[in-house]
Every structure is written in structure tokens, then in C-alpha cells.
Amino acid sequence: MKKVLANREIDVNEEGYLVDFKQWDREICECIADECNIVMTEKHWEVIEYIHEKHKNEEPLSIRGIKKSGVINIKEFYNLFPGGPLKKATLIAGIPKPKSCI
């Protein structure tokens, strides 16, 4: 499925997750965040960088892993990405939805 973000045509799946991570950049990220009613801050970017590092190393993502990361505490994570923080954070990060998310 195609979607236009930042004046570019992007491939996404039925849930809106990018199909090809190579299409992701900060501009695309901010457009997706805007669709989620999230204004990116430095803390959001720290979380996104952490998620990218985990994805690059093919390490599974989970709320528990985020909690233990030292990047952010769990309460702040929920505040930054309200309504399903791991789902929204991975959506914005341009990586596939974690298997731990329903």
C-alpha cells in the first residue's frame, strides 16, 4: 500500500508501518509523529535512536526492555507515546511492529 508523507510516496503495510526502512528519515518520522498527534522532542529522538539501535542489532523490543534501557523510565515512555507507547514509538521509528504488541 502506498502513502504520501513529506511529499513522497512511501510503502506501508495495512497498519501504517513502513515496509522499507530505507524510506525512513527525520522528515518522514515527524510526519508520522504528527499523524499520531505527537510533537517530537529531544527525548523522543533519544527513544527513537535507542529503538533503531535495537532494530539494527536484531534485538527484540518490549516495554520491559525499554524500562531497563536507562534511556527513559516507563512512566515517561507512556507520556511521550500515549495510547500504546511501543506501537507508536516503533511506527514513528519506521520499523516493524514488535511481536510483543498485539
Tab-separated table of N, CA and C in Angstrom:
chain	number	residue	atom	x	y	z
A	1	MET	N	0.853	-1.158	0.000
A	1	MET	CA	0.000	0.000	0.000
A	1	MET	C	0.907	1.232	0.000
A	2	LYS	N	0.477	2.257	-0.697
A	2	LYS	CA	1.262	3.494	-0.795
A	2	LYS	C	0.617	4.582	0.058
A	3	LYS	N	1.468	5.461	0.558
A	3	LYS	CA	1.008	6.581	1.364
A	3	LYS	C	1.923	7.759	1.071
A	4	VAL	N	1.378	8.954	1.026
A	4	VAL	CA	2.200	10.134	0.772
A	4	VAL	C	2.531	10.803	2.104
A	5	LEU	N	3.819	10.882	2.372
A	5	LEU	CA	4.326	11.562	3.561
A	5	LEU	C	5.460	12.480	3.120
A	6	ALA	N	5.453	13.685	3.596
A	6	ALA	CA	6.502	14.654	3.258
A	6	ALA	C	6.667	14.766	1.740
A	7	ASN	N	5.547	14.779	1.043
A	7	ASN	CA	5.522	14.894	-0.421
A	7	ASN	C	6.244	13.755	-1.131
A	8	ARG	N	6.322	12.607	-0.482
A	8	ARG	CA	6.931	11.428	-1.094
A	8	ARG	C	5.993	10.246	-0.936
A	9	GLU	N	6.049	9.354	-1.890
A	9	GLU	CA	5.239	8.154	-1.817
A	9	GLU	C	6.024	7.087	-1.051
A	10	ILE	N	5.408	6.607	0.023
A	10	ILE	CA	6.060	5.659	0.926
A	10	ILE	C	5.263	4.358	0.944
A	11	ASP	N	5.963	3.234	1.006
A	11	ASP	CA	5.303	1.929	1.102
A	11	ASP	C	5.039	1.611	2.572
A	12	VAL	N	3.773	1.322	2.881
A	12	VAL	CA	3.401	0.960	4.248
A	12	VAL	C	2.522	-0.292	4.214
A	13	ASN	N	2.448	-0.964	5.348
A	13	ASN	CA	1.558	-2.119	5.437
A	13	ASN	C	0.164	-1.650	5.862
A	14	GLU	N	-0.731	-2.593	6.075
A	14	GLU	CA	-2.125	-2.247	6.400
A	14	GLU	C	-2.261	-1.514	7.735
A	15	GLU	N	-1.247	-1.605	8.600
A	15	GLU	CA	-1.288	-0.897	9.882
A	15	GLU	C	-0.537	0.438	9.838
A	16	GLY	N	0.027	0.765	8.680
A	16	GLY	CA	0.719	2.033	8.515
A	16	GLY	C	2.211	1.981	8.804
A	17	TYR	N	2.740	0.789	9.099
A	17	TYR	CA	4.178	0.656	9.358
A	17	TYR	C	4.940	0.652	8.038
A	18	LEU	N	6.064	1.345	8.005
A	18	LEU	CA	6.880	1.361	6.806
A	18	LEU	C	7.295	-0.062	6.437
A	19	VAL	N	7.247	-0.348	5.158
A	19	VAL	CA	7.651	-1.663	4.664
A	19	VAL	C	9.157	-1.684	4.406
A	20	ASP	N	9.683	-0.526	4.010
A	20	ASP	CA	11.113	-0.431	3.683
A	20	ASP	C	11.744	0.654	4.555
A	21	PHE	N	12.574	0.237	5.505
A	21	PHE	CA	13.197	1.187	6.425
A	21	PHE	C	14.043	2.230	5.696
A	22	LYS	N	14.525	1.897	4.499
A	22	LYS	CA	15.354	2.851	3.744
A	22	LYS	C	14.583	4.114	3.391
A	23	GLN	N	13.259	4.043	3.433
A	23	GLN	CA	12.446	5.215	3.127
A	23	GLN	C	12.304	6.153	4.334
A	24	TRP	N	12.737	5.696	5.492
A	24	TRP	CA	12.592	6.489	6.715
A	24	TRP	C	13.672	7.554	6.805
A	25	ASP	N	13.295	8.729	7.219
A	25	ASP	CA	14.241	9.769	7.604
A	25	ASP	C	13.530	10.668	8.611
A	26	ARG	N	14.211	11.676	9.089
A	26	ARG	CA	13.621	12.538	10.137
A	26	ARG	C	12.348	13.229	9.663
A	27	GLU	N	12.305	13.598	8.399
A	27	GLU	CA	11.120	14.278	7.869
A	27	GLU	C	9.923	13.325	7.870
A	28	ILE	N	10.145	12.103	7.421
A	28	ILE	CA	9.084	11.086	7.427
A	28	ILE	C	8.669	10.818	8.874
A	29	CYS	N	9.653	10.700	9.754
A	29	CYS	CA	9.394	10.460	11.164
A	29	CYS	C	8.475	11.538	11.744
A	30	GLU	N	8.782	12.772	11.466
A	30	GLU	CA	7.976	13.862	12.007
A	30	GLU	C	6.567	13.866	11.432
A	31	CYS	N	6.406	13.465	10.182
A	31	CYS	CA	5.068	13.366	9.582
A	31	CYS	C	4.257	12.270	10.273
A	32	ILE	N	4.876	11.126	10.516
A	32	ILE	CA	4.176	10.027	11.192
A	32	ILE	C	3.829	10.450	12.619
A	33	ALA	N	4.772	11.086	13.292
A	33	ALA	CA	4.513	11.562	14.655
A	33	ALA	C	3.358	12.553	14.668
A	34	ASP	N	3.329	13.433	13.686
A	34	ASP	CA	2.246	14.414	13.588
A	34	ASP	C	0.899	13.706	13.427
A	35	GLU	N	0.865	12.654	12.625
A	35	GLU	CA	-0.375	11.875	12.462
A	35	GLU	C	-0.811	11.240	13.787
A	36	CYS	N	0.146	10.967	14.658
A	36	CYS	CA	-0.137	10.393	15.983
A	36	CYS	C	-0.337	11.492	17.034
A	37	ASN	N	-0.375	12.738	16.580
A	37	ASN	CA	-0.522	13.892	17.475
A	37	ASN	C	0.614	13.994	18.478
A	38	ILE	N	1.799	13.694	18.008
A	38	ILE	CA	2.996	13.770	18.845
A	38	ILE	C	3.957	14.787	18.234
A	39	VAL	N	4.401	15.711	19.051
A	39	VAL	CA	5.415	16.676	18.630
A	39	VAL	C	6.750	16.158	19.140
A	40	MET	N	7.656	15.912	18.226
A	40	MET	CA	8.935	15.305	18.585
A	40	MET	C	9.790	16.271	19.412
A	41	THR	N	10.338	15.734	20.510
A	41	THR	CA	11.261	16.482	21.366
A	41	THR	C	12.585	15.729	21.379
A	42	GLU	N	13.569	16.302	22.048
A	42	GLU	CA	14.865	15.617	22.155
A	42	GLU	C	14.706	14.248	22.804
A	43	LYS	N	13.825	14.144	23.785
A	43	LYS	CA	13.631	12.861	24.468
A	43	LYS	C	13.017	11.833	23.515
A	44	HIS	N	12.077	12.284	22.668
A	44	HIS	CA	11.511	11.375	21.665
A	44	HIS	C	12.635	10.839	20.765
A	45	TRP	N	13.508	11.742	20.346
A	45	TRP	CA	14.600	11.327	19.454
A	45	TRP	C	15.537	10.335	20.144
A	46	GLU	N	15.771	10.533	21.436
A	46	GLU	CA	16.612	9.575	22.181
A	46	GLU	C	15.988	8.185	22.147
A	47	VAL	N	14.688	8.135	22.347
A	47	VAL	CA	13.980	6.844	22.325
A	47	VAL	C	14.045	6.243	20.921
A	48	ILE	N	13.822	7.063	19.908
A	48	ILE	CA	13.865	6.571	18.525
A	48	ILE	C	15.261	6.019	18.211
A	49	GLU	N	16.299	6.718	18.645
A	49	GLU	CA	17.668	6.236	18.407
A	49	GLU	C	17.900	4.902	19.122
A	50	TYR	N	17.395	4.774	20.341
A	50	TYR	CA	17.520	3.511	21.080
A	50	TYR	C	16.810	2.384	20.321
A	51	ILE	N	15.616	2.669	19.835
A	51	ILE	CA	14.841	1.672	19.086
A	51	ILE	C	15.573	1.285	17.800
A	52	HIS	N	16.130	2.256	17.116
A	52	HIS	CA	16.883	1.958	15.896
A	52	HIS	C	18.083	1.060	16.195
A	53	GLU	N	18.765	1.346	17.295
A	53	GLU	CA	19.929	0.533	17.662
A	53	GLU	C	19.519	-0.909	17.931
A	54	LYS	N	18.420	-1.079	18.657
A	54	LYS	CA	17.918	-2.428	18.937
A	54	LYS	C	17.527	-3.132	17.646
A	55	HIS	N	16.848	-2.408	16.771
A	55	HIS	CA	16.414	-2.993	15.491
A	55	HIS	C	17.638	-3.387	14.653
A	56	LYS	N	18.618	-2.504	14.606
A	56	LYS	CA	19.840	-2.770	13.829
A	56	LYS	C	20.535	-4.035	14.329
A	57	ASN	N	20.511	-4.246	15.642
A	57	ASN	CA	21.153	-5.419	16.236
A	57	ASN	C	20.215	-6.633	16.311
A	58	GLU	N	19.013	-6.466	15.693
A	58	GLU	CA	18.014	-7.534	15.655
A	58	GLU	C	17.641	-8.035	17.042
A	59	GLU	N	17.603	-7.103	17.997
A	59	GLU	CA	17.197	-7.431	19.358
A	59	GLU	C	15.708	-7.144	19.512
A	60	PRO	N	14.966	-8.047	20.139
A	60	PRO	CA	13.529	-7.815	20.293
A	60	PRO	C	13.250	-6.618	21.198
A	61	LEU	N	12.168	-5.923	20.876
A	61	LEU	CA	11.762	-4.772	21.674
A	61	LEU	C	10.590	-5.145	22.558
A	62	SER	N	10.604	-4.622	23.766
A	62	SER	CA	9.489	-4.847	24.680
A	62	SER	C	9.438	-3.674	25.652
A	63	ILE	N	8.299	-3.538	26.299
A	63	ILE	CA	8.160	-2.493	27.316
A	63	ILE	C	9.190	-2.734	28.418
A	64	ARG	N	9.362	-3.989	28.794
A	64	ARG	CA	10.337	-4.323	29.834
A	64	ARG	C	11.752	-3.910	29.411
A	65	GLY	N	12.081	-4.138	28.159
A	65	GLY	CA	13.392	-3.753	27.642
A	65	GLY	C	13.580	-2.244	27.657
A	66	ILE	N	12.525	-1.527	27.311
A	66	ILE	CA	12.589	-0.060	27.349
A	66	ILE	C	12.818	0.390	28.788
A	67	LYS	N	12.094	-0.258	29.699
A	67	LYS	CA	12.215	0.098	31.118
A	67	LYS	C	13.647	-0.091	31.621
A	68	LYS	N	14.283	-1.163	31.174
A	68	LYS	CA	15.639	-1.468	31.627
A	68	LYS	C	16.722	-0.735	30.828
A	69	SER	N	16.329	-0.028	29.784
A	69	SER	CA	17.300	0.577	28.866
A	69	SER	C	18.148	1.676	29.499
A	70	GLY	N	17.567	2.367	30.466
A	70	GLY	CA	18.276	3.514	31.031
A	70	GLY	C	18.079	4.770	30.200
A	71	VAL	N	17.401	4.653	29.072
A	71	VAL	CA	17.133	5.801	28.205
A	71	VAL	C	15.963	6.606	28.738
A	72	ILE	N	14.985	5.886	29.277
A	72	ILE	CA	13.753	6.536	29.698
A	72	ILE	C	13.081	5.664	30.749
A	73	ASN	N	12.397	6.298	31.686
A	73	ASN	CA	11.636	5.470	32.618
A	73	ASN	C	10.266	5.182	31.996
A	74	ILE	N	9.619	4.173	32.507
A	74	ILE	CA	8.405	3.680	31.854
A	74	ILE	C	7.269	4.698	31.880
A	75	LYS	N	7.162	5.440	32.949
A	75	LYS	CA	6.108	6.453	33.041
A	75	LYS	C	6.309	7.530	31.970
A	76	GLU	N	7.536	7.949	31.811
A	76	GLU	CA	7.842	8.961	30.800
A	76	GLU	C	7.606	8.402	29.394
A	77	PHE	N	7.918	7.130	29.201
A	77	PHE	CA	7.699	6.484	27.904
A	77	PHE	C	6.214	6.522	27.541
A	78	TYR	N	5.368	6.212	28.496
A	78	TYR	CA	3.916	6.267	28.268
A	78	TYR	C	3.458	7.697	28.009
A	79	ASN	N	4.077	8.660	28.671
A	79	ASN	CA	3.708	10.058	28.447
A	79	ASN	C	4.154	10.559	27.075
A	80	LEU	N	5.309	10.101	26.628
A	80	LEU	CA	5.821	10.558	25.328
A	80	LEU	C	5.040	9.961	24.169
A	81	PHE	N	4.629	8.707	24.328
A	81	PHE	CA	3.926	7.996	23.251
A	81	PHE	C	2.607	7.449	23.797
A	82	PRO	N	1.643	8.332	24.057
A	82	PRO	CA	0.385	7.895	24.684
A	82	PRO	C	-0.431	6.967	23.788
A	83	GLY	N	-1.148	6.048	24.461
A	83	GLY	CA	-2.050	5.154	23.724
A	83	GLY	C	-1.339	4.033	23.010
A	84	GLY	N	-0.468	3.326	23.695
A	84	GLY	CA	0.277	2.226	23.071
A	84	GLY	C	1.682	2.672	22.745
A	85	PRO	N	2.489	2.921	23.754
A	85	PRO	CA	3.790	3.550	23.538
A	85	PRO	C	4.752	2.766	22.639
A	86	LEU	N	4.821	1.469	22.799
A	86	LEU	CA	5.768	0.705	21.971
A	86	LEU	C	5.291	0.655	20.520
A	87	LYS	N	3.988	0.512	20.331
A	87	LYS	CA	3.424	0.519	18.977
A	87	LYS	C	3.685	1.844	18.287
A	88	LYS	N	3.391	2.925	18.978
A	88	LYS	CA	3.567	4.250	18.375
A	88	LYS	C	5.043	4.576	18.168
A	89	ALA	N	5.863	4.223	19.140
A	89	ALA	CA	7.295	4.531	19.021
A	89	ALA	C	7.918	3.782	17.832
A	90	THR	N	7.535	2.529	17.645
A	90	THR	CA	8.093	1.773	16.523
A	90	THR	C	7.517	2.242	15.192
A	91	LEU	N	6.246	2.630	15.206
A	91	LEU	CA	5.635	3.189	13.997
A	91	LEU	C	6.390	4.441	13.572
A	92	ILE	N	6.634	5.324	14.523
A	92	ILE	CA	7.341	6.576	14.241
A	92	ILE	C	8.798	6.302	13.866
A	93	ALA	N	9.380	5.281	14.467
A	93	ALA	CA	10.776	4.934	14.178
A	93	ALA	C	10.936	4.262	12.821
A	94	GLY	N	9.820	3.878	12.213
A	94	GLY	CA	9.875	3.296	10.866
A	94	GLY	C	10.279	1.840	10.822
A	95	ILE	N	10.141	1.151	11.945
A	95	ILE	CA	10.495	-0.268	11.969
A	95	ILE	C	9.220	-1.094	12.147
A	96	PRO	N	9.272	-2.395	11.890
A	96	PRO	CA	8.076	-3.227	12.039
A	96	PRO	C	7.548	-3.241	13.469
A	97	LYS	N	6.255	-3.472	13.573
A	97	LYS	CA	5.629	-3.571	14.896
A	97	LYS	C	6.235	-4.767	15.629
A	98	PRO	N	6.648	-4.570	16.883
A	98	PRO	CA	7.236	-5.684	17.638
A	98	PRO	C	6.228	-6.816	17.828
A	99	LYS	N	6.738	-8.024	17.882
A	99	LYS	CA	5.870	-9.177	18.079
A	99	LYS	C	5.154	-9.123	19.419
A	100	SER	N	5.733	-8.399	20.375
A	100	SER	CA	5.109	-8.311	21.696
A	100	SER	C	3.877	-7.412	21.694
A	101	CYS	N	3.668	-6.637	20.612
A	101	CYS	CA	2.494	-5.755	20.513
A	101	CYS	C	1.362	-6.510	19.812
A	102	ILE	N	0.191	-6.360	20.357
A	102	ILE	CA	-0.975	-7.016	19.760
A	102	ILE	C	-1.556	-6.120	18.694
